[in-house]
């Protein structure tokens, strides 16, 4: 499965390949094709239709579904196979967004665009190997904070006060 | 506030560029670095790229940055490596090649700093996979990191291993993972559990290794660990039935899970795991899923969980999506285990309530699960039929599709009229992507449950008029067969068809059926007799006008024209005053550019000229067809009873079509559930119903039309088909001494010829050599030829000479097929072709019936 974020003018903010069971992989072209196709499918959707889409041709065949949610200008898309509960994934997306909100303090699109690596880290605390790892928001935020502190304590290049890359 | 920041501010005031922080290093870059500017930060890069206005500008920026990164990598710059790799990952996400960063990721992983490791592992997960040899170099690093003192480093290692570890890596590191599974640190334990799942998926043999560690997993309080433990247990149970049995009996897993679930439901508000008022729904859902696996086909386990399932089903709040997610999972579990009937009814009612829910997602999910249960609990689902039918009118495409599938599953003899009305209405208004499936579904349903012949014919006509361009090819011959079978309806049918195509020739299937009928029953049409409805007054000339316009019309495809021409010809025996006109029309087409039409016209001409005495017999009314061929119009025309006027054949032109062949076809096409027996068939044919043919041929579903048709005279000799003459042999051919070869398939530039040889040693074996050639201007690649034969035959396909058919007929693919025909039955074959042409994948099914008799007798 993979997770993608895209905004309305189709700029991919994040793409996290999560599971080794994706049949088409690696070549950047194919990856981009998948993204484009996903975006096409998702952006065509109306507001009041259901949040599930059968995947396009490139996404691993008929077993995989796209589950997405639309928040302000961003689409959060999860591609899952049939072993996941569809409604559960919707809730997972919600928890993910709330976690992002906690970590970034009133998260907005720009936050996500400029701190891609941090978003990756947060996602890595929630989903691992294509499976849900942790869903407790506070727990996740605690872990992320601790790891960030660890990072901060290591770096002492003084280009600027803030240690971002 | 961070002491570093504070000190820095102080430092800036005191001295340019140095800081007096005690305990920290002073980093003075070596001289050579001062010349090169430091690589820009990731944020800078992102900002820059966002300012690009065109794709080309962006590419330029990226290339410049890539070059800078590459030289930085060459310099072996430790300080900025993680910054560079971070930028590289960003560019990779945008779609630019980033493979040169793979080794750098490894270097980062090997570094001591957490920051480096973090980016390094992320890069490994995104850029590397088991197809690159480089990834094995990580194994040692991961091993060390799994034993690191900092738990976050261990976590990173577990994460990476769990996402992209190859089987070799998993084998090497499984021991470490197992150790971590037993640790008391819950952060690590949960990661280890998921990592173990990945290891098991990659190397199933290692499953037993993790068994002892699972004993205590469910005693944890930490929900994260519980959650991942349940996932691990689920994976083990799904993979191995032994494990499943073990967990059921020895571990008493079910009571443990029931206990946990109960605690979750009963416990009060717990802010940690709360989602919209429900306590850790993710865990609940996972547990329910595991219970499903444990309870499947096992009475004891199912009984142990009955209560808790009932409790969850009744107590969960349904106002939010969360509650519904849990309910949905509960319903699935109830349906899957051996639950008592009260519980099942409860489940189906919950699904029914879902259908009425305003939330589209819930409706979608409900329809999906009803589709799964409709086979087993048919009556219960029937109760919700009206709601389901209403969903057909929903705006959402996904819901419509599900509702359509479910509706077809619910059609039965009682509700056929009502359902069909709704379905036809749906067909009118639905999106084009549905029309083909809907049309086929309607045909199937109509065949199975039609209350009367007239209703059936009306329905099919309605489908043809609304969705004529979307119906599958086999609809036309099916309908024709249906029409011939209902003798009393002939006049009515032909009249309706005539009216339907009057002035409008766009719907090809409809026009084909209409032409055929007019050709066959034209005399009824002009005689003005019709019982079912008001007869119309039509003259012979008017009928011929219509048929001629079809021939001329631009909208008619070649097949339709063939139908029309044949129809005109047949009318020559049915009409009285217009025979000369017919002769004229037929002779015009003797010089048509379309080879098919030309050949037909020439033959018909010959009928007029030389064989006029045979004409009435040849063009007689078609007898009832017991079963129909479903290969498309050519097939139908073949069984028309018209024969090639091959004078050299010594057989008398059989006026009647022996329908014993239909029995063969039955076997060939399978899927039938009535007995077709034709008592006159002398050969001991297995008059079986529904011969399961190879899946190759798909699921063509033939009707058993009620065997009320009169059986024809016991003629079993095979008449030379009209199309044999057209496609394979020149018109007046000497029957060759050897077995004549045939063209089995010719479409879209692909032609397949069959040549035959009989084995001298074993007279039941026929060896067919196929030659596939390609007359288009592009090669056909990945060509695969598959063949299937009726049950009484055996087939052996040897390997083909290649899988590419070069263009312009410059080469062929050869393949040998051996057919064993012990009962010396008439050879028939269905072939499936798949190949790539002009960049798209093509596929076709065809039936080959024009085997010369010498190939199988």
mmCIF file of N, CA and C in Angstrom, chain B residues 568-639:
data_model
loop_
_atom_site.group_PDB
_atom_site.id
_atom_site.type_symbol
_atom_site.label_atom_id
_atom_site.label_comp_id
_atom_site.label_asym_id
_atom_site.label_seq_id
_atom_site.Cartn_x
_atom_site.Cartn_y
_atom_site.Cartn_z
ATOM 1 N N UNK B 568 -31.818 -10.596 -48.252
ATOM 2 C CA UNK B 568 -32.411 -10.296 -49.566
ATOM 3 C C UNK B 568 -32.501 -11.572 -50.384
ATOM 4 N N UNK B 569 -31.460 -12.345 -50.314
ATOM 5 C CA UNK B 569 -31.440 -13.567 -51.098
ATOM 6 C C UNK B 569 -32.540 -14.513 -50.670
ATOM 7 N N UNK B 570 -32.686 -14.603 -49.348
ATOM 8 C CA UNK B 570 -33.699 -15.544 -48.870
ATOM 9 C C UNK B 570 -35.086 -15.120 -49.312
ATOM 10 N N UNK B 571 -35.273 -13.824 -49.407
ATOM 11 C CA UNK B 571 -36.596 -13.353 -49.788
ATOM 12 C C UNK B 571 -36.945 -13.746 -51.219
ATOM 13 N N UNK B 572 -35.940 -14.138 -51.967
ATOM 14 C CA UNK B 572 -36.242 -14.501 -53.346
ATOM 15 C C UNK B 572 -37.165 -15.696 -53.418
ATOM 16 N N UNK B 573 -37.149 -16.519 -52.398
ATOM 17 C CA UNK B 573 -38.085 -17.646 -52.413
ATOM 18 C C UNK B 573 -39.364 -17.302 -51.683
ATOM 19 N N UNK B 574 -39.340 -16.216 -50.904
ATOM 20 C CA UNK B 574 -40.542 -15.929 -50.141
ATOM 21 C C UNK B 574 -41.412 -14.865 -50.808
ATOM 22 N N UNK B 575 -40.731 -14.001 -51.501
ATOM 23 C CA UNK B 575 -41.513 -12.977 -52.198
ATOM 24 C C UNK B 575 -41.851 -13.469 -53.591
ATOM 25 N N UNK B 576 -42.922 -12.944 -54.095
ATOM 26 C CA UNK B 576 -43.347 -13.443 -55.402
ATOM 27 C C UNK B 576 -43.064 -12.452 -56.521
ATOM 28 N N UNK B 577 -43.279 -11.165 -56.242
ATOM 29 C CA UNK B 577 -43.221 -10.243 -57.386
ATOM 30 C C UNK B 577 -41.885 -9.596 -57.623
ATOM 31 N N UNK B 578 -41.014 -9.699 -56.667
ATOM 32 C CA UNK B 578 -39.823 -8.861 -56.781
ATOM 33 C C UNK B 578 -38.558 -9.661 -57.016
ATOM 34 N N UNK B 579 -38.702 -10.831 -57.576
ATOM 35 C CA UNK B 579 -37.516 -11.689 -57.733
ATOM 36 C C UNK B 579 -36.494 -11.036 -58.643
ATOM 37 N N UNK B 580 -36.963 -10.359 -59.659
ATOM 38 C CA UNK B 580 -36.005 -9.731 -60.570
ATOM 39 C C UNK B 580 -35.214 -8.643 -59.901
ATOM 40 N N UNK B 581 -35.913 -7.906 -59.054
ATOM 41 C CA UNK B 581 -35.194 -6.852 -58.331
ATOM 42 C C UNK B 581 -34.097 -7.470 -57.471
ATOM 43 N N UNK B 582 -34.469 -8.574 -56.846
ATOM 44 C CA UNK B 582 -33.475 -9.234 -55.992
ATOM 45 C C UNK B 582 -32.283 -9.682 -56.815
ATOM 46 N N UNK B 583 -32.605 -10.262 -57.970
ATOM 47 C CA UNK B 583 -31.502 -10.713 -58.833
ATOM 48 C C UNK B 583 -30.576 -9.555 -59.157
ATOM 49 N N UNK B 584 -31.181 -8.398 -59.432
ATOM 50 C CA UNK B 584 -30.364 -7.250 -59.807
ATOM 51 C C UNK B 584 -29.463 -6.830 -58.651
ATOM 52 N N UNK B 585 -30.036 -6.730 -57.489
ATOM 53 C CA UNK B 585 -29.259 -6.302 -56.334
ATOM 54 C C UNK B 585 -28.089 -7.244 -56.107
ATOM 55 N N UNK B 586 -28.415 -8.526 -56.169
ATOM 56 C CA UNK B 586 -27.371 -9.508 -55.878
ATOM 57 C C UNK B 586 -26.248 -9.413 -56.886
ATOM 58 N N UNK B 587 -26.622 -9.182 -58.135
ATOM 59 C CA UNK B 587 -25.545 -9.153 -59.124
ATOM 60 C C UNK B 587 -24.704 -7.902 -58.989
ATOM 61 N N UNK B 588 -25.295 -6.817 -58.491
ATOM 62 C CA UNK B 588 -24.491 -5.602 -58.298
ATOM 63 C C UNK B 588 -23.360 -5.883 -57.329
ATOM 64 N N UNK B 589 -23.694 -6.583 -56.274
ATOM 65 C CA UNK B 589 -22.673 -6.780 -55.250
ATOM 66 C C UNK B 589 -21.644 -7.820 -55.628
ATOM 67 N N UNK B 590 -21.863 -8.418 -56.790
ATOM 68 C CA UNK B 590 -20.860 -9.352 -57.262
ATOM 69 C C UNK B 590 -19.523 -8.669 -57.518
ATOM 70 N N UNK B 591 -19.549 -7.368 -57.629
ATOM 71 C CA UNK B 591 -18.269 -6.684 -57.823
ATOM 72 C C UNK B 591 -17.992 -5.723 -56.685
ATOM 73 N N UNK B 592 -18.506 -6.046 -55.537
ATOM 74 C CA UNK B 592 -18.273 -5.167 -54.392
ATOM 75 C C UNK B 592 -16.827 -5.243 -53.948
ATOM 76 N N UNK B 593 -16.370 -4.153 -53.348
ATOM 77 C CA UNK B 593 -14.976 -4.152 -52.873
ATOM 78 C C UNK B 593 -14.829 -5.075 -51.673
ATOM 79 N N UNK B 594 -15.839 -5.117 -50.865
ATOM 80 C CA UNK B 594 -15.810 -5.967 -49.680
ATOM 81 C C UNK B 594 -15.789 -7.420 -50.124
ATOM 82 N N UNK B 595 -14.746 -8.098 -49.793
ATOM 83 C CA UNK B 595 -14.566 -9.454 -50.306
ATOM 84 C C UNK B 595 -15.666 -10.377 -49.843
ATOM 85 N N UNK B 596 -16.044 -10.190 -48.630
ATOM 86 C CA UNK B 596 -17.088 -11.036 -48.053
ATOM 87 C C UNK B 596 -18.379 -10.896 -48.844
ATOM 88 N N UNK B 597 -18.778 -9.660 -49.058
ATOM 89 C CA UNK B 597 -20.018 -9.427 -49.800
ATOM 90 C C UNK B 597 -19.890 -9.947 -51.216
ATOM 91 N N UNK B 598 -18.722 -9.711 -51.758
ATOM 92 C CA UNK B 598 -18.524 -10.107 -53.141
ATOM 93 C C UNK B 598 -18.695 -11.614 -53.295
ATOM 94 N N UNK B 599 -18.086 -12.313 -52.378
ATOM 95 C CA UNK B 599 -18.151 -13.766 -52.495
ATOM 96 C C UNK B 599 -19.581 -14.250 -52.341
ATOM 97 N N UNK B 600 -20.248 -13.674 -51.378
ATOM 98 C CA UNK B 600 -21.641 -14.086 -51.198
ATOM 99 C C UNK B 600 -22.445 -13.805 -52.449
ATOM 100 N N UNK B 601 -22.263 -12.600 -52.949
ATOM 101 C CA UNK B 601 -23.072 -12.201 -54.103
ATOM 102 C C UNK B 601 -22.805 -13.122 -55.285
ATOM 103 N N UNK B 602 -21.543 -13.431 -55.467
ATOM 104 C CA UNK B 602 -21.204 -14.304 -56.589
ATOM 105 C C UNK B 602 -21.863 -15.661 -56.435
ATOM 106 N N UNK B 603 -21.836 -16.164 -55.222
ATOM 107 C CA UNK B 603 -22.449 -17.471 -55.010
ATOM 108 C C UNK B 603 -23.949 -17.406 -55.229
ATOM 109 N N UNK B 604 -24.550 -16.328 -54.718
ATOM 110 C CA UNK B 604 -25.996 -16.239 -54.910
ATOM 111 C C UNK B 604 -26.334 -16.128 -56.382
ATOM 112 N N UNK B 605 -25.498 -15.395 -57.068
ATOM 113 C CA UNK B 605 -25.689 -15.310 -58.518
ATOM 114 C C UNK B 605 -25.677 -16.681 -59.148
ATOM 115 N N UNK B 606 -24.705 -17.434 -58.697
ATOM 116 C CA UNK B 606 -24.601 -18.786 -59.231
ATOM 117 C C UNK B 606 -25.863 -19.571 -58.933
ATOM 118 N N UNK B 607 -26.403 -19.331 -57.756
ATOM 119 C CA UNK B 607 -27.661 -19.996 -57.414
ATOM 120 C C UNK B 607 -28.742 -19.658 -58.422
ATOM 121 N N UNK B 608 -28.781 -18.393 -58.762
ATOM 122 C CA UNK B 608 -29.821 -17.993 -59.707
ATOM 123 C C UNK B 608 -29.591 -18.615 -61.065
ATOM 124 N N UNK B 609 -28.334 -18.593 -61.448
ATOM 125 C CA UNK B 609 -28.082 -18.998 -62.828
ATOM 126 C C UNK B 609 -28.078 -20.502 -63.000
ATOM 127 N N UNK B 610 -27.143 -21.123 -62.307
ATOM 128 C CA UNK B 610 -26.944 -22.530 -62.625
ATOM 129 C C UNK B 610 -27.784 -23.455 -61.771
ATOM 130 N N UNK B 611 -28.078 -23.025 -60.549
ATOM 131 C CA UNK B 611 -28.683 -23.983 -59.632
ATOM 132 C C UNK B 611 -30.052 -23.543 -59.188
ATOM 133 N N UNK B 612 -30.723 -22.959 -60.088
ATOM 134 C CA UNK B 612 -32.023 -22.415 -59.728
ATOM 135 C C UNK B 612 -32.979 -23.480 -59.220
ATOM 136 N N UNK B 613 -32.772 -24.655 -59.672
ATOM 137 C CA UNK B 613 -33.669 -25.717 -59.210
ATOM 138 C C UNK B 613 -33.446 -26.051 -57.755
ATOM 139 N N UNK B 614 -32.278 -25.738 -57.290
ATOM 140 C CA UNK B 614 -32.004 -26.048 -55.876
ATOM 141 C C UNK B 614 -32.442 -24.927 -54.952
ATOM 142 N N UNK B 615 -32.636 -23.793 -55.560
ATOM 143 C CA UNK B 615 -32.785 -22.608 -54.717
ATOM 144 C C UNK B 615 -33.882 -22.715 -53.671
ATOM 145 N N UNK B 616 -35.060 -23.119 -54.019
ATOM 146 C CA UNK B 616 -36.109 -23.178 -52.987
ATOM 147 C C UNK B 616 -35.718 -24.071 -51.823
ATOM 148 N N UNK B 617 -35.110 -25.195 -52.169
ATOM 149 C CA UNK B 617 -34.749 -26.101 -51.082
ATOM 150 C C UNK B 617 -33.679 -25.486 -50.192
ATOM 151 N N UNK B 618 -32.741 -24.845 -50.827
ATOM 152 C CA UNK B 618 -31.641 -24.267 -50.046
ATOM 153 C C UNK B 618 -32.102 -23.157 -49.130
ATOM 154 N N UNK B 619 -33.030 -22.389 -49.645
ATOM 155 C CA UNK B 619 -33.402 -21.204 -48.893
ATOM 156 C C UNK B 619 -34.663 -21.391 -48.080
ATOM 157 N N UNK B 620 -34.935 -22.604 -47.805
ATOM 158 C CA UNK B 620 -36.134 -22.893 -47.026
ATOM 159 C C UNK B 620 -36.099 -22.272 -45.660
ATOM 160 N N UNK B 621 -37.251 -22.300 -45.045
ATOM 161 C CA UNK B 621 -37.341 -21.797 -43.688
ATOM 162 C C UNK B 621 -36.419 -22.567 -42.751
ATOM 163 N N UNK B 622 -35.806 -21.849 -41.859
ATOM 164 C CA UNK B 622 -34.915 -22.472 -40.883
ATOM 165 C C UNK B 622 -35.698 -23.331 -39.910
ATOM 166 N N UNK B 623 -35.181 -24.468 -39.606
ATOM 167 C CA UNK B 623 -35.835 -25.257 -38.572
ATOM 168 C C UNK B 623 -35.464 -24.697 -37.217
ATOM 169 N N UNK B 624 -36.146 -25.223 -36.255
ATOM 170 C CA UNK B 624 -35.865 -24.726 -34.912
ATOM 171 C C UNK B 624 -34.473 -25.148 -34.494
ATOM 172 N N UNK B 625 -33.763 -24.261 -33.911
ATOM 173 C CA UNK B 625 -32.431 -24.601 -33.416
ATOM 174 C C UNK B 625 -32.541 -24.961 -31.949
ATOM 175 N N UNK B 626 -32.043 -26.088 -31.624
ATOM 176 C CA UNK B 626 -32.115 -26.483 -30.204
ATOM 177 C C UNK B 626 -31.203 -25.615 -29.353
ATOM 178 N N UNK B 627 -29.976 -25.614 -29.747
ATOM 179 C CA UNK B 627 -29.045 -24.769 -29.004
ATOM 180 C C UNK B 627 -28.463 -23.807 -29.987
ATOM 181 N N UNK B 628 -27.924 -22.772 -29.455
ATOM 182 C CA UNK B 628 -27.427 -21.792 -30.386
ATOM 183 C C UNK B 628 -25.925 -21.680 -30.267
ATOM 184 N N UNK B 629 -25.314 -21.306 -31.353
ATOM 185 C CA UNK B 629 -23.889 -21.023 -31.276
ATOM 186 C C UNK B 629 -23.730 -19.595 -30.807
ATOM 187 N N UNK B 630 -22.686 -19.346 -30.119
ATOM 188 C CA UNK B 630 -22.570 -17.999 -29.564
ATOM 189 C C UNK B 630 -21.327 -17.303 -30.025
ATOM 190 N N UNK B 631 -20.991 -17.533 -31.260
ATOM 191 C CA UNK B 631 -19.738 -16.929 -31.658
ATOM 192 C C UNK B 631 -19.906 -15.700 -32.519
ATOM 193 N N UNK B 632 -21.101 -15.287 -32.691
ATOM 194 C CA UNK B 632 -21.198 -14.091 -33.520
ATOM 195 C C UNK B 632 -21.874 -14.392 -34.821
ATOM 196 N N UNK B 633 -22.090 -13.383 -35.532
ATOM 197 C CA UNK B 633 -22.955 -13.487 -36.712
ATOM 198 C C UNK B 633 -22.493 -14.506 -37.726
ATOM 199 N N UNK B 634 -21.202 -14.629 -37.898
ATOM 200 C CA UNK B 634 -20.756 -15.561 -38.930
ATOM 201 C C UNK B 634 -21.265 -16.946 -38.610
ATOM 202 N N UNK B 635 -21.238 -17.235 -37.368
ATOM 203 C CA UNK B 635 -21.674 -18.557 -36.948
ATOM 204 C C UNK B 635 -23.127 -18.765 -37.316
ATOM 205 N N UNK B 636 -23.896 -17.752 -37.055
ATOM 206 C CA UNK B 636 -25.321 -17.911 -37.310
ATOM 207 C C UNK B 636 -25.584 -18.120 -38.780
ATOM 208 N N UNK B 637 -24.896 -17.358 -39.544
ATOM 209 C CA UNK B 637 -25.135 -17.508 -40.976
ATOM 210 C C UNK B 637 -24.712 -18.881 -41.431
ATOM 211 N N UNK B 638 -23.715 -19.391 -40.799
ATOM 212 C CA UNK B 638 -23.273 -20.722 -41.167
ATOM 213 C C UNK B 638 -24.363 -21.736 -40.990
ATOM 214 N N UNK B 639 -25.057 -21.645 -39.893
ATOM 215 C CA UNK B 639 -26.032 -22.695 -39.642
ATOM 216 C C UNK B 639 -27.344 -22.394 -40.335
#
